[in-house]
Coordinates of C-alpha atoms and ligand atoms in Angstrom, one line a residue:
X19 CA 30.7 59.0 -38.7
X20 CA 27.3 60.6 -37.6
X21 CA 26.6 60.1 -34.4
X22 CA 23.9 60.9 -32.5
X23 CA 23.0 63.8 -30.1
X24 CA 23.0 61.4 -27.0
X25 CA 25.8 59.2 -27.3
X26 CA 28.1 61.8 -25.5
X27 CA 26.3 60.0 -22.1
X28 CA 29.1 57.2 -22.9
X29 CA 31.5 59.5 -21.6
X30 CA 29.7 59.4 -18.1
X31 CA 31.2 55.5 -18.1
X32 CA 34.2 55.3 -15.7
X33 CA 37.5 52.9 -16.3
X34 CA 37.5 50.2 -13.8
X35 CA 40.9 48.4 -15.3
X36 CA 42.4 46.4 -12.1
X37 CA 46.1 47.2 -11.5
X38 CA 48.3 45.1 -13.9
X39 CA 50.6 42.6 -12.9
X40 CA 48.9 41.7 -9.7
X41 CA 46.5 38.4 -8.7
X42 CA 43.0 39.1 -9.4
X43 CA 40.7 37.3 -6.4
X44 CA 37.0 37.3 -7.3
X45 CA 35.2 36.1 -4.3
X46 CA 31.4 35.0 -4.5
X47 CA 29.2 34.7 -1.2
X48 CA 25.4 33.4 -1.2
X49 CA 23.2 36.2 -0.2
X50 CA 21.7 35.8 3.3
X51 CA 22.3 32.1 3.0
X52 CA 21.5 31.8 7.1
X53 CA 18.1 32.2 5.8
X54 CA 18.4 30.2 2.6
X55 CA 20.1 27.2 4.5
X56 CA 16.9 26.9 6.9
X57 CA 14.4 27.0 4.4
X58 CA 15.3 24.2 2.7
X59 CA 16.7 22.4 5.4
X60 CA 20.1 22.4 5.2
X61 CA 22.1 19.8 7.3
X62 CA 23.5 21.5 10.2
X63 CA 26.1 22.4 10.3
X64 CA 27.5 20.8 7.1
X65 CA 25.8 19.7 4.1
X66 CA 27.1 17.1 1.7
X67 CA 24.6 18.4 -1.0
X68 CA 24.5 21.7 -0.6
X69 CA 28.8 21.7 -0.8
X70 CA 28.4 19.4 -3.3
X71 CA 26.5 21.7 -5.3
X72 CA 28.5 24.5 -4.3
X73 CA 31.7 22.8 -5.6
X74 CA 30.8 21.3 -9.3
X75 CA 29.0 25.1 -9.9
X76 CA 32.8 26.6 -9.4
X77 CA 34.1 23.9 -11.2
X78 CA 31.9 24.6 -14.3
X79 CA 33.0 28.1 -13.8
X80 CA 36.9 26.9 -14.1
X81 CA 36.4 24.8 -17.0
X82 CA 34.1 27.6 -18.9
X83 CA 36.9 30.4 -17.8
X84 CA 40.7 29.2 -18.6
X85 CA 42.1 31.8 -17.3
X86 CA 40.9 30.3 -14.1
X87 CA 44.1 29.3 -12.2
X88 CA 42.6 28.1 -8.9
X89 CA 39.4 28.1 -6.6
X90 CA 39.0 27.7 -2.9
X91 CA 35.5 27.2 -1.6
X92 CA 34.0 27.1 1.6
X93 CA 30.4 27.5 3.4
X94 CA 28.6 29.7 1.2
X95 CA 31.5 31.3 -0.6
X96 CA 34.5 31.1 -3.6
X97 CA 37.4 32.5 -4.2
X98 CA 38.1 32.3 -8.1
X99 CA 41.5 33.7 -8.9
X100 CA 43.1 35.0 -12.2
X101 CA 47.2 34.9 -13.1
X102 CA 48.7 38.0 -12.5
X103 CA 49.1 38.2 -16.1
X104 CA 45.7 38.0 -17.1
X105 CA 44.3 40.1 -19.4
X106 CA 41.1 39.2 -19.8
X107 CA 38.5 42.1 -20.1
X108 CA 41.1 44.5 -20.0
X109 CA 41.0 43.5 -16.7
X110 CA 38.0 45.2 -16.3
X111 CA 36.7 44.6 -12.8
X112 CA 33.0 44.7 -13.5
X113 CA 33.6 42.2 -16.5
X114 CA 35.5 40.3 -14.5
X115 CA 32.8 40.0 -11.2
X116 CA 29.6 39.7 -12.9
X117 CA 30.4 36.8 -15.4
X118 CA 31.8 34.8 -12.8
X119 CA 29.1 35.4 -10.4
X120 CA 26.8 35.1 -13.1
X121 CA 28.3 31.9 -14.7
X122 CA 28.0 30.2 -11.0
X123 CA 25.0 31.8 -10.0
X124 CA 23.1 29.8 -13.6
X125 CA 25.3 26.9 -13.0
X126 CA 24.3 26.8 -9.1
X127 CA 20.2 27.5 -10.3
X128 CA 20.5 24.5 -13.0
X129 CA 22.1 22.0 -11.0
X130 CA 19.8 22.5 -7.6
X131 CA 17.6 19.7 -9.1
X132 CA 20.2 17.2 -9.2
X133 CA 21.2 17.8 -5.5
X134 CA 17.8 18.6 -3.9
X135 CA 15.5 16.1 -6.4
X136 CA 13.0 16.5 -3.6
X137 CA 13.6 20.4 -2.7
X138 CA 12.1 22.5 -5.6
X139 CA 13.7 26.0 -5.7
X140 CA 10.9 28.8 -5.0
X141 CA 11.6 32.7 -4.8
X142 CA 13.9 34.5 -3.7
X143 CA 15.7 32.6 -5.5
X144 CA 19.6 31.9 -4.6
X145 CA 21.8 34.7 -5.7
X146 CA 25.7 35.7 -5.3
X147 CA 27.4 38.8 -4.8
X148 CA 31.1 39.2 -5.4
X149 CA 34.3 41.3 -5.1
X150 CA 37.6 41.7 -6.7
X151 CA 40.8 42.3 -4.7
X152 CA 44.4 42.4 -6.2
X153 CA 47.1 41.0 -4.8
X154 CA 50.7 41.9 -5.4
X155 CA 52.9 39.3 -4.6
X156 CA 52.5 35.4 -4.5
X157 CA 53.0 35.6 -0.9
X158 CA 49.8 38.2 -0.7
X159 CA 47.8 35.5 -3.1
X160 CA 49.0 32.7 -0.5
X161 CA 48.0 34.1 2.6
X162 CA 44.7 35.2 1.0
X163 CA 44.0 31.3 0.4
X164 CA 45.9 30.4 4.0
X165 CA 43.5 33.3 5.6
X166 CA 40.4 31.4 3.6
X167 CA 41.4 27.5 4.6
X168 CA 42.3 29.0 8.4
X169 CA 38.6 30.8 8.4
X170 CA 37.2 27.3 7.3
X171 CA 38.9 25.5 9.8
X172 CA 38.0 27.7 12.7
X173 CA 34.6 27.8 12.0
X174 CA 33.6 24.4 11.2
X175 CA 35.5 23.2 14.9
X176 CA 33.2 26.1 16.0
X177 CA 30.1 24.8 14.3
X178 CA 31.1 20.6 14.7
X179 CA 31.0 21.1 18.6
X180 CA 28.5 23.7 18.9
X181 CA 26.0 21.4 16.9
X182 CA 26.9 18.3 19.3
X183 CA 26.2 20.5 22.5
X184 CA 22.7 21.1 20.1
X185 CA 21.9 17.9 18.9
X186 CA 23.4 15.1 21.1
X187 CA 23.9 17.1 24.1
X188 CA 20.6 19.0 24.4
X189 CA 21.6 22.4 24.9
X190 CA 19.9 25.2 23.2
X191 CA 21.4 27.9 21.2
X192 CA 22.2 29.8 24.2
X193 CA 23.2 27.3 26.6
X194 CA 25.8 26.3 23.5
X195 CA 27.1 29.2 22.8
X196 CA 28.2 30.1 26.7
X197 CA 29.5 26.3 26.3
X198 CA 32.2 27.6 23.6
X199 CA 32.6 30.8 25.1
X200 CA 36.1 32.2 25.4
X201 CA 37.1 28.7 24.6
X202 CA 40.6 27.7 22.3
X203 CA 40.8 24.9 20.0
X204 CA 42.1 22.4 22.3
X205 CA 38.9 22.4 24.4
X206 CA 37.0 22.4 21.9
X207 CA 38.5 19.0 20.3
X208 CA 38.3 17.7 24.0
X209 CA 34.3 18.6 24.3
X210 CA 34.2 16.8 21.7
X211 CA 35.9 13.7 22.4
X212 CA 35.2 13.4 26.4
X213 CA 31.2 14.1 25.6
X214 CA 30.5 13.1 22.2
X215 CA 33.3 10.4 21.2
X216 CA 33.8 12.3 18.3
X217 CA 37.6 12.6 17.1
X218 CA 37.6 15.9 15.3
X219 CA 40.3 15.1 12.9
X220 CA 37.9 12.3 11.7
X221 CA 35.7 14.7 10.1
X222 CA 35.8 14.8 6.9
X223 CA 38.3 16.6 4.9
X224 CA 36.0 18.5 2.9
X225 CA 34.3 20.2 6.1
X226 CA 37.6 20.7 7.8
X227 CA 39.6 22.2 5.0
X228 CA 37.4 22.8 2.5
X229 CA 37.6 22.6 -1.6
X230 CA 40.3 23.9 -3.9
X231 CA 39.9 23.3 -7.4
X232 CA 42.6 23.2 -10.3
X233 CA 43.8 22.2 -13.4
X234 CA 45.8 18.7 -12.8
X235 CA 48.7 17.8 -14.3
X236 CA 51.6 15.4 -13.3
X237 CA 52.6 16.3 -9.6
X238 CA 56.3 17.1 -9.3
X239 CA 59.1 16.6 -6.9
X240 CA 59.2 19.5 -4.3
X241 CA 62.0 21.6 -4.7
X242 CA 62.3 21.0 -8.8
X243 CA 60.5 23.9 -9.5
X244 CA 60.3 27.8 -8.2
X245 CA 57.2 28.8 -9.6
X246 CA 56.7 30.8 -7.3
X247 CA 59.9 33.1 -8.0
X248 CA 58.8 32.3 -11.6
X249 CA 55.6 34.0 -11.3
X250 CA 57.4 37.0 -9.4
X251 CA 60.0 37.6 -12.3
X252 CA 56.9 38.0 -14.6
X253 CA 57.0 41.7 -14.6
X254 CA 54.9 41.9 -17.6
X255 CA 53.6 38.8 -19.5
X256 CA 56.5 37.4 -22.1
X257 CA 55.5 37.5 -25.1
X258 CA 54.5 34.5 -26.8
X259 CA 54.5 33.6 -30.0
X260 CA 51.4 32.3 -31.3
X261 CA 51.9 29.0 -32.2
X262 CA 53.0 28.2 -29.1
X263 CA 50.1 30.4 -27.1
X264 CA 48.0 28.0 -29.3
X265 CA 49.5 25.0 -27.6
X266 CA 49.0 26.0 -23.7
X267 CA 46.0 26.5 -24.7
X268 CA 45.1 23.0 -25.8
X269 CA 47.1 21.6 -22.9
X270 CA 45.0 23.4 -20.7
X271 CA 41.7 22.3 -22.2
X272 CA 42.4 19.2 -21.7
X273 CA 43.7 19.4 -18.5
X274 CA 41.2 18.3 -15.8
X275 CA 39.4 20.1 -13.5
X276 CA 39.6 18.7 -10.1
X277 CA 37.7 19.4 -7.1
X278 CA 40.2 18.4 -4.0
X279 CA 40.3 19.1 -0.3
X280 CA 43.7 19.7 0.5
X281 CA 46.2 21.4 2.5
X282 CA 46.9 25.0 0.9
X283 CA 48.5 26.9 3.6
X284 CA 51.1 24.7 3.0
X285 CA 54.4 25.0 0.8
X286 CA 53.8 21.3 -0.3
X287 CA 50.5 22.0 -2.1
X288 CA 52.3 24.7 -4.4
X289 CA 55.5 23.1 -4.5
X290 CA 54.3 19.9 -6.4
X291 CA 51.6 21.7 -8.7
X292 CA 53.7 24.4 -10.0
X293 CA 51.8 25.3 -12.9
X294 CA 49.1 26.8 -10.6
X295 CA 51.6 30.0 -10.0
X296 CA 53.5 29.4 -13.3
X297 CA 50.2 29.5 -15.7
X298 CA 52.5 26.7 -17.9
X299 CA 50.7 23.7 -17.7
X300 CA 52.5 20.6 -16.7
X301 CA 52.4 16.9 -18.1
X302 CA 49.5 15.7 -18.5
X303 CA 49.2 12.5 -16.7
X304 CA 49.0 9.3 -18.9
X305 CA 45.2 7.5 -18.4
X306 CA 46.1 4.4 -16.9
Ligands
DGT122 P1 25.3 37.6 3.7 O1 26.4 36.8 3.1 O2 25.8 38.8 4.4 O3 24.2 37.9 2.8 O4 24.6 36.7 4.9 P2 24.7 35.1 5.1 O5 23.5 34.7 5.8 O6 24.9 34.4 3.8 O7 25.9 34.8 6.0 P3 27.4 34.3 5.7 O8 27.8 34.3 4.3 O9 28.3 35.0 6.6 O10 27.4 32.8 6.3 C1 26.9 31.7 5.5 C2 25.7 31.2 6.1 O11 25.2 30.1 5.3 C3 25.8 30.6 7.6 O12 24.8 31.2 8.4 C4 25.6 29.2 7.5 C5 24.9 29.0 6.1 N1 25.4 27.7 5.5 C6 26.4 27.6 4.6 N2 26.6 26.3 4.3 C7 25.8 25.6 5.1 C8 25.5 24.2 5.3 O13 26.1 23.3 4.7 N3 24.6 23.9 6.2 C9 23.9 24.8 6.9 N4 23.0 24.4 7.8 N5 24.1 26.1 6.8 C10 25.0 26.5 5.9
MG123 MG1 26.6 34.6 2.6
MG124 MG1 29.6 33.3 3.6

C-alpha cells in the first residue's frame, strides 16, 4: 500500500498501555470548582443539587461504560474504576481518561438544567480533569476507596462545623478557622452539639460518606463468597467462551445502576456484593 510522505509522523505517537492485571482508577475533579461553587451559589458547605447532579452524571457514565465496576464520588470529584481484567482500549490510558471525563463532563453540561432550572450555565463553562492510577492488589483498590470515603468524612466534619461557627455562630472566615484550629474530631462533634444542637451523625449520609455507585444484584450472606481472593487468583482473564461472555453481558445490562451512600471502608460492603471484585454478576433480584 502507498502511503504517503508524512504518515511516518505516526511513529512520533507513544504507547500508553496501563500495566495489565492491575485495577484501573480514573478519577475526575471539577476544575477550580471554589470558584464555580460561588458563582452560582452553591449551598455551603453541601449542596443537594449540585451532588445530585454530580452523582446521576457518574451514573450515566456507569451505565454507558460496563466495564464500569464501581464509583465513589465526593465534593467535586469521582473515582470510576475498571476490573483488573479489563481490556478495554488496550488499556490505553488516554482512551481510558478522556471518554470518561468526556462522557461525564456532557452528561454533567446536559443535565445542569434539570438541577439549577433557575441557574443558566454561562462561560467558563464546567469542565473535569482526570487521572489514571493502577492498583495491584484488592487491598491497594480498597484502601484507595477507604482513603476516598475517610477524605470525605474528614472534610465534611471540617466544613459542617466550620459553616455553623459562619452561619449560626457569626464568626468570620478567620475567626472560624482559629475556632477548628489544631482541633480532633471529638471537639469538633462537641462544637457542634454544645453550640449549635446539631448531632453530627444526623447529617445526612450522603454528606458524611458520600456516593458509591454499582451494579445491584441480590446481596449475599458475608462469608459465602471470597471474591476478593477470587479476583486475586485472576492472574490473567479466563478465558471465556463466547456464548457464555454473551450472557454476563446481558446480566449486566440489566443489572441496575444504583447510586448509594454506604459504608466502603468496611469488609461488609464487599462481602455481601461480591460481584463488584468478582466482575460475575450476581442474581438479579426478583421485582416485587
Ligand atoms: P482544582 O480542583 O485544583 O481545579 O480546584 P478546586 O477549586 O476545584 O478545588 P478542590 O477540587 O480541591 O475542591 C473542591 C471545591 O469545590 C471546594 O472549594 C468546595 C467546592 N464544592 C464542591 N462541592 C460543593 C458544594 O456542594 N457546595 C459548595 N459550596 N462548594 C462545593
Ligand atoms: Mg476541583
Ligand atoms: Mg476536588
Amino acid at each position: 500500500m502507498a502511503n504517503s510522505k508524512w504518515e511516518y509522523v505516526k511513529n512520533f505517537e507513544q504507547p500508553d498501555n496501563l500495566l495489565p492485571n492491575t485495577w484501573i482508577v480514573v478519577r475526575l475533579d471539577g476544575r477550580g470548582f471554589t470558584k464555580f461553587a460561588n458563582k452560582y451559589a452553591f449551598e455551603k458547605p453541601n449542596d443537594r443539587a449540585a451532588l445530585d447532579l454530580m452523582n446521576e452524571a457518574a451514573k450515566l457514565v456507569m451505565t454507558d461504560i460496563p466495564e464500569l465496576i464501581i464509583a465513589y464520588g465526593v465534593s467535586d470529584e469521582y473515582s470510576f474504576v475498571f476490573h483488573k481484567t479489563c481490556n478495554l482500549f488496550e488499556r490505553r490510558e488516554g482512551k481510558l481518561v478522556t471518554t470518561i471525563v468526556s462522557t461525564f463532563t456532557s452528561y454533567y453540561i446536559f443535565l445542569w438544567s434539570k438541577y439549577f432550572p433557575n441557574k443558566p450555565l454561562s462561560p467558563p463553562l464546567p469542565s473535569f480533569d482526570g487521572r489514571a492510577v493502577c492498583y495491584p492488589s484488592v487491598s491497594n483498590l480498597r484502601d484507595y476507596m477507604s482513603w476516598r470515603q475517610a477524605d470525605c468524612h474528614i472534610n465534611n466534619l471540617y466544613n459542617t462545623t466550620f459553616w455553623a461557627l459562619i452561619l449560626q455562630g457569626g464568626m468570620d472566615n478567620y475567626q472560624a478557622d482559629q475556632a477548628l484550629l489544631g482541633t480532633v474530631s471529638s471537639q469538633k462533634n462537641e462544637i457542634l452539639f454544645s453550640q449549635f444542637g446539631i448531632n453530627y451523625n444526623n447529617e445526612p449520609e450522603i454528606n458524611k460518606k458520600g456516593s458509591v455507585i454499582f451494579r445491584d444484584y441480590e446481596l449475599v450472606e458475608p462469608g459465602s463468597h471470597n471474591a476478593a481472593a477470587e479476583a486475586e487468583d485472576l492472574a490473567e482473564p479466563v478465558p471465556q467462551s463466547k456464548t457464555q461472555a454473551e450472557k454476563e453481558k446481558k446480566k449486566r445490562a440489566k443489572a441496575k445502576v444504583v447510586i448509594e451512600h454506604l459504608d466502603i471502608i468496611k469488609d461488609d460492603f464487599w462481602d455481601r456484593r461480591p460481584w463488584i471484585l468478582s466482575n460475575k454478576p450476581g442474581k438479579t433480584p426478583k421485582e416485587g
